[in-house]
Amino acid sequence: MADERTTMTVGELMAKCLQAEGVTFMCGIVDGAHIPLVSQLGDYGIDYLNTHHEEAATHIAEAHARIGHRPTVVIGNPGPGGANMLAGLTSAHGEGHPVVAIACTRRSATTQPERGGAWQATDLVDMARPITKYSALIARADRVPELIRAAFRAATTGRPGPAFLAIPDELLAQEIDISDLRVTPAVQNRVIDLGSGDPTAIERAAEALANAERPFLYAGKGVAWAKAADEFVALGDHLAAGMSTSLGARGVVPEDHPHYFHIFDMATTSAVRSDADVVLVVGARLGEYDGWGMPPAWGDPAAQHTIQIDCDPMSMGLNRPVDEAIVADAKAALAALGEAVQVRCEPRAALVDAEKYAALNAETVNNAVPFVMSEGTDGVNPGQMVMAAREFFDRDAICVVDGGNTTLWAVALNPIFGPDSFLYSVKMGYLGTGLPFAIGAQLAAPDRTVYLLSGDGAFGFNPMEIETAVRAGLPVISIVAVDSGWGMERAAHRFKGIDEARHQGTDISPDVRYDLMAEAMGAHGEYVTAMDGFVPALEAAVASGKPAVIHVRVDGELNTNAIGYEQFQYSRTL
């Protein structure tokens, strides 16, 4: 039976509006003021998870949005709770994740404007504005539907990103007549599908690609967000084109595809990109990790025909000039482009100069051998640990990465084979996202295995969220590479020629036991000091059916000299 009530609390009205926007999950830390909202969520099909920190909750929401392909909501308390969310929103803004954050403010009588000495009074709306796409105060109950629509519209239009709403705590409990208010589904509030773009532009792009001798296709996270991996790879296969992805879009092209060029193999990837005569960039801004889309990491744009497809006009030609700009949904545009290319040319059999690129790749692999073959004297080789984890888990498992040097090992040696299978703080390098990202991913994909590769420094940011995972029954597996220090900062000191006696801030107590910490919170713990114990630890972790933390002692010297460190430093000079 339809709900025929004409009055409800503002908190329930908010739940009703969130349901209309397609929200099915939200998280945060409950404040007494939130009760009129959170107590109604179940009636509107919205699950709620309470966490231990609002920043971690925002990261959970980020991952849930990214893997679930829909906006996710996070709530925070007045003053400090809302401020804690802002740290997470910095990450969501950098990564392009559509998180809608809602914070209470204390009573309007003391905060609008602020009365000197008011408790937990801070201008969260202004503080959030630089790190969100929309930030507003809901000062009137009758504007709740309008402002929620505005927040979701901003979060999902163009390049996705976070939005922020604040509401006075006394407002949530007020009764309101909703008979004259508009609460409509998301499809009526914002553009859901941009379509395939200008047909003439698609035809011009197809002509260029069909006539190209050396086409190259590059996927950014926009391809993953649009669920366009199949269309992207199909077009590349038809053209026998070289293909690669941004770091955040790993998995769009299976990383064992014969025409895929790995981001870690900078020499080979730069060669194939520089040799291309036509370049197609989809859903990517070509940022710092992408060499800005310019030489020497790419060819001269004056000599290469560049086509860019993106949902965001502001991303067009941002770092590299383009010859064809197509504002469109990536999936629809790639499907249309693929059909137009097939009309113009037959499928091609072989990548031009495949032998040349294979030789360059073989050199990269050969250079990597010493990193993975070295045996540690005080713990395991972190590269061997990463490779063993990749071999253990299914191809469709979701890999989450967190840390400094641990990330370098994971990027180089943990191939990703499908879309929506890799999470890392690409734009921000935000430490502490790992466990929250893993929790959010598991919530969004409950039938898939989720494993985290984290350094001990990074894992220490949000370890209490182990209890959150236990309480929620989420069997995420956290593999913590423990060198009792900040490995990348040790490497940075060494890279700068600083004598070890002068290193500052690089050590963590060797007595910390992350496995025991996990067990104390009801999770499964494993302790590994040698490679022959690692796979049995993985097996035991999976068999437990619980969230698990595997404390792996890695050799500090090997971890300090991580694979790819010099390439990482070089990429930041381009």
Coordinates of C-alpha atoms in Angstrom, one line a residue, residues 137-398:
L137 CA 23.6 24.5 4.4
I138 CA 20.0 23.2 4.6
A139 CA 18.6 26.0 6.7
R140 CA 14.9 25.4 5.9
A141 CA 13.0 22.1 6.1
D142 CA 11.1 22.7 2.9
R143 CA 14.3 22.9 0.9
V144 CA 15.5 19.4 1.9
P145 CA 14.4 17.7 -1.4
E146 CA 15.8 20.5 -3.6
L147 CA 19.2 20.6 -1.9
I148 CA 19.6 16.8 -1.8
R149 CA 18.8 16.8 -5.6
A150 CA 21.5 19.5 -6.1
A151 CA 24.1 17.5 -4.1
F152 CA 23.6 14.3 -6.1
R153 CA 23.4 16.2 -9.4
A154 CA 26.8 17.8 -8.7
A155 CA 28.3 14.5 -7.4
T156 CA 27.4 12.6 -10.6
T157 CA 27.6 15.2 -13.4
G158 CA 30.7 15.4 -15.4
R159 CA 33.7 14.0 -13.6
P160 CA 32.2 12.4 -10.4
G161 CA 33.2 13.8 -7.0
P162 CA 31.9 14.5 -3.5
A163 CA 29.2 16.9 -2.3
F164 CA 28.5 18.2 1.2
L165 CA 25.4 19.1 3.0
A166 CA 25.0 20.5 6.6
I167 CA 21.7 20.6 8.5
P168 CA 21.0 22.1 12.0
D169 CA 20.4 19.2 14.4
E170 CA 17.1 20.6 15.7
L171 CA 15.7 20.5 12.2
L172 CA 15.8 16.7 11.8
A173 CA 13.3 16.1 14.5
Q174 CA 10.8 18.7 13.2
E175 CA 7.5 17.6 11.6
I176 CA 6.9 18.9 8.1
D177 CA 4.0 18.8 5.7
I178 CA 5.3 17.1 2.5
S179 CA 2.2 17.4 0.4
D180 CA 3.6 20.3 -1.7
L181 CA 7.2 19.0 -1.8
R182 CA 8.7 17.2 -4.9
V183 CA 10.5 13.9 -4.2
T184 CA 11.2 12.4 -7.6
P185 CA 13.5 9.6 -8.7
A186 CA 17.1 10.3 -9.8
V187 CA 16.3 9.9 -13.5
Q188 CA 14.0 12.9 -13.3
N189 CA 16.6 15.0 -11.3
R190 CA 19.8 14.7 -13.3
V191 CA 21.3 13.4 -16.5
I192 CA 21.9 9.7 -16.1
D193 CA 23.2 8.9 -19.6
L194 CA 25.0 11.4 -21.9
G195 CA 24.6 9.1 -24.8
S196 CA 27.2 8.4 -27.5
G197 CA 28.1 12.0 -28.4
D198 CA 28.1 14.0 -31.6
P199 CA 27.5 11.4 -34.5
T200 CA 29.7 13.5 -36.8
A201 CA 32.6 13.5 -34.3
I202 CA 32.2 9.7 -33.9
E203 CA 32.4 9.3 -37.7
R204 CA 35.6 11.4 -37.9
A205 CA 37.2 9.5 -35.0
A206 CA 36.3 6.2 -36.7
E207 CA 37.8 7.3 -40.0
A208 CA 41.0 8.3 -38.2
L209 CA 41.3 5.0 -36.3
A210 CA 40.4 2.8 -39.3
N211 CA 43.1 4.5 -41.4
A212 CA 45.7 4.4 -38.6
E213 CA 48.8 2.2 -39.0
R214 CA 49.7 2.3 -35.3
P215 CA 46.6 3.1 -33.2
F216 CA 46.9 3.3 -29.5
L217 CA 44.0 3.2 -27.0
Y218 CA 44.3 4.6 -23.4
A219 CA 41.6 4.0 -20.7
G220 CA 41.2 6.1 -17.6
K221 CA 38.9 5.5 -14.7
G222 CA 36.0 7.0 -16.6
V223 CA 36.0 3.7 -18.7
A224 CA 35.7 1.7 -15.5
W225 CA 33.0 4.0 -14.0
A226 CA 30.9 3.7 -17.2
K227 CA 31.3 -0.1 -17.3
A228 CA 32.8 0.2 -20.7
A229 CA 35.7 -2.2 -20.5
D230 CA 34.2 -4.7 -22.9
E231 CA 33.6 -2.0 -25.6
F232 CA 37.1 -0.6 -25.1
V233 CA 38.9 -4.0 -25.4
A234 CA 36.7 -5.0 -28.4
L235 CA 37.7 -1.8 -30.3
G236 CA 41.4 -2.4 -29.5
D237 CA 41.1 -6.0 -30.6
H238 CA 39.5 -5.1 -33.9
L239 CA 42.3 -2.6 -34.6
A240 CA 45.1 -4.8 -33.2
A241 CA 46.0 -1.6 -31.3
G242 CA 48.3 -1.2 -28.3
M243 CA 46.3 -0.7 -25.1
S244 CA 47.1 0.7 -21.7
T245 CA 45.3 2.2 -18.7
S246 CA 45.8 4.8 -16.1
L247 CA 46.8 3.4 -12.6
G248 CA 43.2 3.9 -11.4
A249 CA 41.8 2.1 -14.4
R250 CA 43.8 -1.1 -14.0
G251 CA 41.8 -4.1 -15.0
V252 CA 39.9 -2.4 -17.8
V253 CA 42.2 -4.4 -20.1
P254 CA 43.2 -7.8 -18.7
E255 CA 46.9 -7.4 -17.8
D256 CA 47.8 -10.7 -19.6
H257 CA 46.2 -9.4 -22.8
P258 CA 48.9 -9.7 -25.6
H259 CA 48.4 -6.1 -26.6
Y260 CA 48.3 -4.6 -23.1
F261 CA 51.2 -2.5 -22.0
H262 CA 51.7 -2.3 -18.2
I263 CA 52.1 1.0 -16.5
F264 CA 55.1 -0.4 -14.5
D265 CA 56.9 -1.0 -17.8
M266 CA 57.6 2.7 -18.6
A267 CA 60.1 2.1 -21.3
T268 CA 57.9 -0.2 -23.4
T269 CA 54.7 1.8 -22.8
S270 CA 56.4 5.1 -23.7
A271 CA 57.7 3.5 -26.9
V272 CA 54.4 2.3 -28.1
R273 CA 52.7 5.5 -27.2
S274 CA 55.3 7.6 -28.9
D275 CA 55.2 5.4 -32.1
A276 CA 51.4 5.7 -32.4
D277 CA 50.0 7.7 -35.3
V278 CA 46.4 7.9 -33.8
V279 CA 45.8 8.0 -30.0
L280 CA 42.3 7.4 -28.4
V281 CA 42.1 8.6 -24.8
V282 CA 38.9 7.6 -23.0
G283 CA 37.9 8.8 -19.5
A284 CA 41.3 10.1 -18.5
R285 CA 42.7 13.6 -17.9
L286 CA 46.3 12.5 -18.5
G287 CA 47.8 13.6 -15.3
E288 CA 51.2 13.3 -13.6
Y289 CA 51.4 9.5 -13.5
D290 CA 50.4 9.6 -17.2
G291 CA 53.3 11.8 -18.1
W292 CA 50.8 14.6 -18.7
G293 CA 50.1 13.0 -22.1
M294 CA 53.2 14.7 -23.6
P295 CA 56.7 13.8 -24.7
P296 CA 58.8 11.9 -23.7
A297 CA 56.1 9.6 -22.3
W298 CA 53.9 10.2 -25.4
G299 CA 54.4 11.3 -28.9
D300 CA 54.3 14.9 -30.1
P301 CA 50.6 15.9 -30.3
A302 CA 51.5 17.9 -33.4
A303 CA 52.4 14.7 -35.1
Q304 CA 49.8 12.3 -33.5
H305 CA 46.1 12.6 -34.1
T306 CA 44.5 12.6 -30.7
I307 CA 40.9 11.7 -30.0
Q308 CA 39.5 12.2 -26.5
I309 CA 36.2 10.8 -25.1
D310 CA 35.0 12.1 -21.7
C311 CA 31.9 12.8 -19.8
D312 CA 33.4 16.1 -18.5
P313 CA 34.0 19.0 -21.0
M314 CA 36.4 20.5 -18.5
S315 CA 38.7 17.5 -18.9
M316 CA 39.0 17.9 -22.7
G317 CA 42.5 18.9 -23.8
L318 CA 43.4 19.6 -20.2
N319 CA 47.0 18.4 -20.4
R320 CA 47.3 17.4 -24.1
P321 CA 45.7 19.2 -27.1
V322 CA 43.2 17.1 -28.9
D323 CA 42.0 16.9 -32.5
E324 CA 38.6 15.3 -31.8
A325 CA 36.8 16.0 -28.5
I326 CA 33.7 13.8 -27.9
V327 CA 31.6 14.6 -24.8
A328 CA 29.7 11.4 -24.2
D329 CA 29.1 8.4 -22.0
A330 CA 32.2 6.2 -22.5
K331 CA 30.2 3.0 -22.9
A332 CA 27.8 4.4 -25.5
A333 CA 30.5 6.3 -27.4
L334 CA 32.8 3.3 -27.6
A335 CA 30.0 1.1 -28.8
A336 CA 29.1 3.6 -31.5
L337 CA 32.8 4.1 -32.4
G338 CA 33.4 0.4 -32.6
E339 CA 30.5 -0.1 -35.0
A340 CA 31.7 2.8 -37.2
V341 CA 35.2 1.4 -37.3
Q342 CA 34.0 -2.1 -38.2
V343 CA 32.2 -0.6 -41.2
R344 CA 35.5 0.9 -42.4
C345 CA 38.0 -1.8 -41.8
E346 CA 38.3 -5.6 -41.4
P347 CA 39.7 -7.0 -38.1
R348 CA 43.5 -6.8 -38.0
A349 CA 45.7 -9.7 -37.0
A350 CA 48.8 -8.3 -35.5
L351 CA 50.2 -5.3 -33.6
V352 CA 52.7 -3.4 -35.7
D353 CA 56.2 -3.8 -34.3
A354 CA 55.1 -6.4 -31.7
E355 CA 58.6 -7.9 -31.8
K356 CA 60.2 -4.6 -30.9
Y357 CA 58.0 -4.1 -27.9
A358 CA 58.4 -7.7 -26.8
A359 CA 62.1 -7.1 -26.7
L360 CA 61.8 -3.9 -24.7
N361 CA 59.4 -5.7 -22.3
A362 CA 61.8 -8.6 -21.9
E363 CA 64.5 -6.1 -20.8
T364 CA 62.2 -4.7 -18.2
V365 CA 61.4 -8.2 -16.9
N366 CA 65.1 -9.1 -16.9
N367 CA 65.8 -6.0 -14.8
A368 CA 63.1 -7.0 -12.4
V369 CA 64.5 -10.5 -11.8
P370 CA 67.0 -9.5 -9.1
F371 CA 64.3 -7.8 -7.1
V372 CA 62.1 -10.9 -6.9
M373 CA 64.9 -13.5 -6.6
S374 CA 66.7 -12.0 -3.7
E375 CA 66.3 -13.8 -0.4
G376 CA 65.7 -11.8 2.7
T377 CA 67.8 -12.3 5.8
D378 CA 65.2 -10.8 8.2
G379 CA 61.8 -11.8 6.8
V380 CA 60.4 -12.5 3.3
N381 CA 61.0 -10.8 0.0
P382 CA 58.0 -8.5 -0.4
G383 CA 57.9 -9.2 -4.1
Q384 CA 57.6 -12.9 -3.6
M385 CA 54.8 -12.2 -1.1
V386 CA 52.9 -10.2 -3.6
M387 CA 53.4 -12.7 -6.4
A388 CA 52.3 -15.6 -4.2
A389 CA 49.1 -13.7 -3.1
R390 CA 48.2 -13.0 -6.8
E391 CA 48.7 -16.7 -7.6
F392 CA 46.5 -17.7 -4.7
F393 CA 43.5 -15.5 -5.3
D394 CA 41.0 -15.9 -8.1
R395 CA 41.3 -13.8 -11.2
D396 CA 38.2 -11.8 -10.3
A397 CA 39.3 -11.0 -6.7
I398 CA 39.4 -7.3 -5.8

